[in-house]
Amino acid sequence: MGYHISILRAASDPIGLEEVTQAISRMSGRLAFDQDAQPDPLICRPEQGDASEIMLLADGELWAKNPSVEFLRLMIELAGLLGARVRGDELETYRTPDETYQHPDDSELIAEAAELSRKMASRQRSRDWFARFVMIGVFVLIGCVYARFIK
């Protein structure tokens, strides 16, 4: 499946193609648009050619799948130029590739994820107890059948 990293701003302030173009032009050629990409523009590291990692611009966010540490550094720099931030799948916001924090904009999402996790754990505990109850019942039934017909 992969781990996705996004460059985003508040939902009311999507990132546009023109501002990405301007920001990339200020990065000394370390990032560029893949001119052949269709239908969505791809951002790549031109010095790596076809082996480059890529970012996609979709729905007002840039995102990459499983970026390397160096590509993540470039994403953080680009986010700074866009007045945006870099967020991972686990709702952590990156200051650097090694330092993350929980951004206030994600508080509600983090609370929802924690509640969902708690509910899933509770359901799993219930299933575990039910499975134990069924196993004990089966052994009791076997013991009763054994006691009745074998003796």
Short mmCIF file of C-alpha atoms in Angstrom, two decimals:
data_model
loop_
_atom_site.label_atom_id
_atom_site.label_comp_id
_atom_site.label_asym_id
_atom_site.label_seq_id
_atom_site.Cartn_x
_atom_site.Cartn_y
_atom_site.Cartn_z
CA MET A 1 0.00 0.00 0.00
CA GLY A 2 2.65 2.54 0.93
CA TYR A 3 3.02 5.56 3.15
CA HIS A 4 1.77 8.86 1.77
CA ILE A 5 3.16 12.26 2.64
CA SER A 6 1.16 15.37 1.68
CA ILE A 7 1.87 19.07 1.38
CA LEU A 8 -1.30 20.87 2.38
CA ARG A 9 -2.85 23.95 3.85
CA ALA A 10 -6.24 24.47 5.46
CA ALA A 11 -9.11 23.00 3.45
CA SER A 12 -10.30 26.50 2.63
CA ASP A 13 -6.92 27.35 1.03
CA PRO A 14 -6.02 24.72 -1.60
CA ILE A 15 -2.62 24.78 -3.31
CA GLY A 16 -2.79 25.84 -6.96
CA LEU A 17 -0.66 24.92 -9.95
CA GLU A 18 0.53 28.48 -10.60
CA GLU A 19 1.86 28.98 -7.07
CA VAL A 20 3.57 25.56 -7.16
CA THR A 21 5.23 26.60 -10.42
CA GLN A 22 6.47 29.83 -8.83
CA ALA A 23 7.74 28.05 -5.70
CA ILE A 24 9.58 25.39 -7.71
CA SER A 25 11.26 28.11 -9.78
CA ARG A 26 12.82 29.39 -6.54
CA MET A 27 14.38 25.98 -5.70
CA SER A 28 17.44 26.21 -7.98
CA GLY A 29 16.39 23.35 -10.26
CA ARG A 30 16.20 20.74 -7.50
CA LEU A 31 12.55 20.14 -8.38
CA ALA A 32 10.82 20.47 -11.75
CA PHE A 33 7.61 19.57 -13.54
CA ASP A 34 7.60 16.47 -15.70
CA GLN A 35 6.29 18.05 -18.88
CA ASP A 36 5.19 14.69 -20.34
CA ALA A 37 2.94 13.75 -17.42
CA GLN A 38 -0.75 13.54 -18.25
CA PRO A 39 -3.40 14.26 -17.06
CA ASP A 40 -2.00 15.49 -13.71
CA PRO A 41 1.24 17.42 -13.40
CA LEU A 42 4.09 15.49 -11.77
CA ILE A 43 6.91 17.10 -9.85
CA CYS A 44 10.24 15.30 -9.92
CA ARG A 45 13.96 15.69 -9.26
CA PRO A 46 15.35 16.43 -12.73
CA GLU A 47 18.89 15.26 -11.93
CA GLN A 48 17.52 11.75 -11.30
CA GLY A 49 15.74 11.44 -14.63
CA ASP A 50 13.34 8.50 -14.92
CA ALA A 51 14.49 7.16 -11.55
CA SER A 52 13.16 10.23 -9.74
CA GLU A 53 10.59 10.09 -7.01
CA ILE A 54 7.50 12.09 -7.85
CA MET A 55 4.87 14.32 -6.28
CA LEU A 56 1.39 14.71 -7.67
CA LEU A 57 -0.82 17.76 -7.41
CA ALA A 58 -4.41 16.68 -6.79
CA ASP A 59 -7.35 18.32 -5.04
CA GLY A 60 -5.27 21.24 -3.79
CA GLU A 61 -2.58 19.05 -2.19
CA LEU A 62 0.76 17.70 -3.28
CA TRP A 63 1.52 14.14 -2.25
CA ALA A 64 4.21 11.52 -2.61
CA LYS A 65 4.30 7.81 -1.85
CA ASN A 66 7.13 6.47 0.32
CA PRO A 67 9.46 9.45 -0.16
CA SER A 68 13.13 9.13 0.69
CA VAL A 69 14.61 11.35 3.39
CA GLU A 70 16.12 13.65 0.76
CA PHE A 71 12.82 13.94 -1.11
CA LEU A 72 11.06 14.62 2.20
CA ARG A 73 13.56 17.46 2.81
CA LEU A 74 12.63 18.94 -0.57
CA MET A 75 8.94 18.57 0.26
CA ILE A 76 9.45 20.44 3.55
CA GLU A 77 11.32 23.21 1.74
CA LEU A 78 8.61 23.45 -0.93
CA ALA A 79 5.92 23.55 1.76
CA GLY A 80 7.69 26.49 3.37
CA LEU A 81 7.67 28.37 0.07
CA LEU A 82 3.95 27.63 -0.31
CA GLY A 83 3.00 28.62 3.23
CA ALA A 84 1.91 25.04 3.75
CA ARG A 85 2.99 22.05 5.84
CA VAL A 86 4.00 18.44 5.30
CA ARG A 87 1.80 15.75 6.89
CA GLY A 88 2.12 11.98 6.99
CA ASP A 89 -0.54 9.25 6.99
CA GLU A 90 -0.49 9.11 10.78
CA LEU A 91 -1.42 12.83 10.95
CA GLU A 92 2.07 13.87 12.04
CA THR A 93 3.35 17.18 10.68
CA TYR A 94 7.04 17.33 9.76
CA ARG A 95 9.36 20.12 10.90
CA THR A 96 12.33 18.13 9.60
CA PRO A 97 12.60 14.54 8.36
CA ASP A 98 13.38 13.54 11.97
CA GLU A 99 11.06 15.87 13.92
CA THR A 100 7.27 15.79 13.86
CA TYR A 101 4.42 17.24 15.89
CA GLN A 102 0.63 17.23 15.93
CA HIS A 103 -0.66 20.31 14.14
CA PRO A 104 -3.69 22.04 15.74
CA ASP A 105 -5.61 21.77 12.43
CA ASP A 106 -5.51 17.98 12.83
CA SER A 107 -6.80 17.84 16.42
CA GLU A 108 -10.27 16.72 15.38
CA LEU A 109 -8.92 14.07 12.98
CA ILE A 110 -6.53 12.79 15.64
CA ALA A 111 -9.38 12.54 18.18
CA GLU A 112 -11.55 10.69 15.62
CA ALA A 113 -8.70 8.27 14.87
CA ALA A 114 -8.14 7.64 18.59
CA GLU A 115 -11.87 6.97 19.11
CA LEU A 116 -11.99 4.61 16.14
CA SER A 117 -8.94 2.78 17.46
CA ARG A 118 -10.54 2.47 20.89
CA LYS A 119 -13.76 1.08 19.36
CA MET A 120 -11.86 -1.41 17.24
CA ALA A 121 -9.87 -2.60 20.27
CA SER A 122 -13.10 -2.95 22.26
CA ARG A 123 -14.70 -5.02 19.48
CA GLN A 124 -11.64 -7.23 19.30
CA ARG A 125 -11.73 -7.83 23.06
CA SER A 126 -15.43 -8.76 22.76
CA ARG A 127 -14.63 -11.20 19.96
CA ASP A 128 -11.82 -12.70 22.03
CA TRP A 129 -14.16 -13.26 24.98
CA PHE A 130 -16.82 -14.74 22.72
CA ALA A 131 -14.27 -17.13 21.17
CA ARG A 132 -13.14 -18.22 24.64
CA PHE A 133 -16.75 -18.74 25.73
CA VAL A 134 -17.46 -20.86 22.65
CA MET A 135 -14.32 -22.95 23.20
CA ILE A 136 -15.21 -23.58 26.85
CA GLY A 137 -18.76 -24.50 25.79
CA VAL A 138 -17.46 -26.97 23.22
CA PHE A 139 -15.19 -28.62 25.79
CA VAL A 140 -18.04 -28.82 28.32
CA LEU A 141 -20.30 -30.35 25.65
CA ILE A 142 -17.63 -32.88 24.70
CA GLY A 143 -17.17 -33.71 28.38
CA CYS A 144 -20.93 -34.24 28.84
CA VAL A 145 -21.18 -36.42 25.74
CA TYR A 146 -18.14 -38.39 26.87
CA ALA A 147 -19.56 -38.83 30.38
CA ARG A 148 -22.93 -39.95 29.11
CA PHE A 149 -21.99 -42.32 26.31
CA ILE A 150 -18.55 -43.62 27.20
CA LYS A 151 -19.19 -44.54 30.85
#
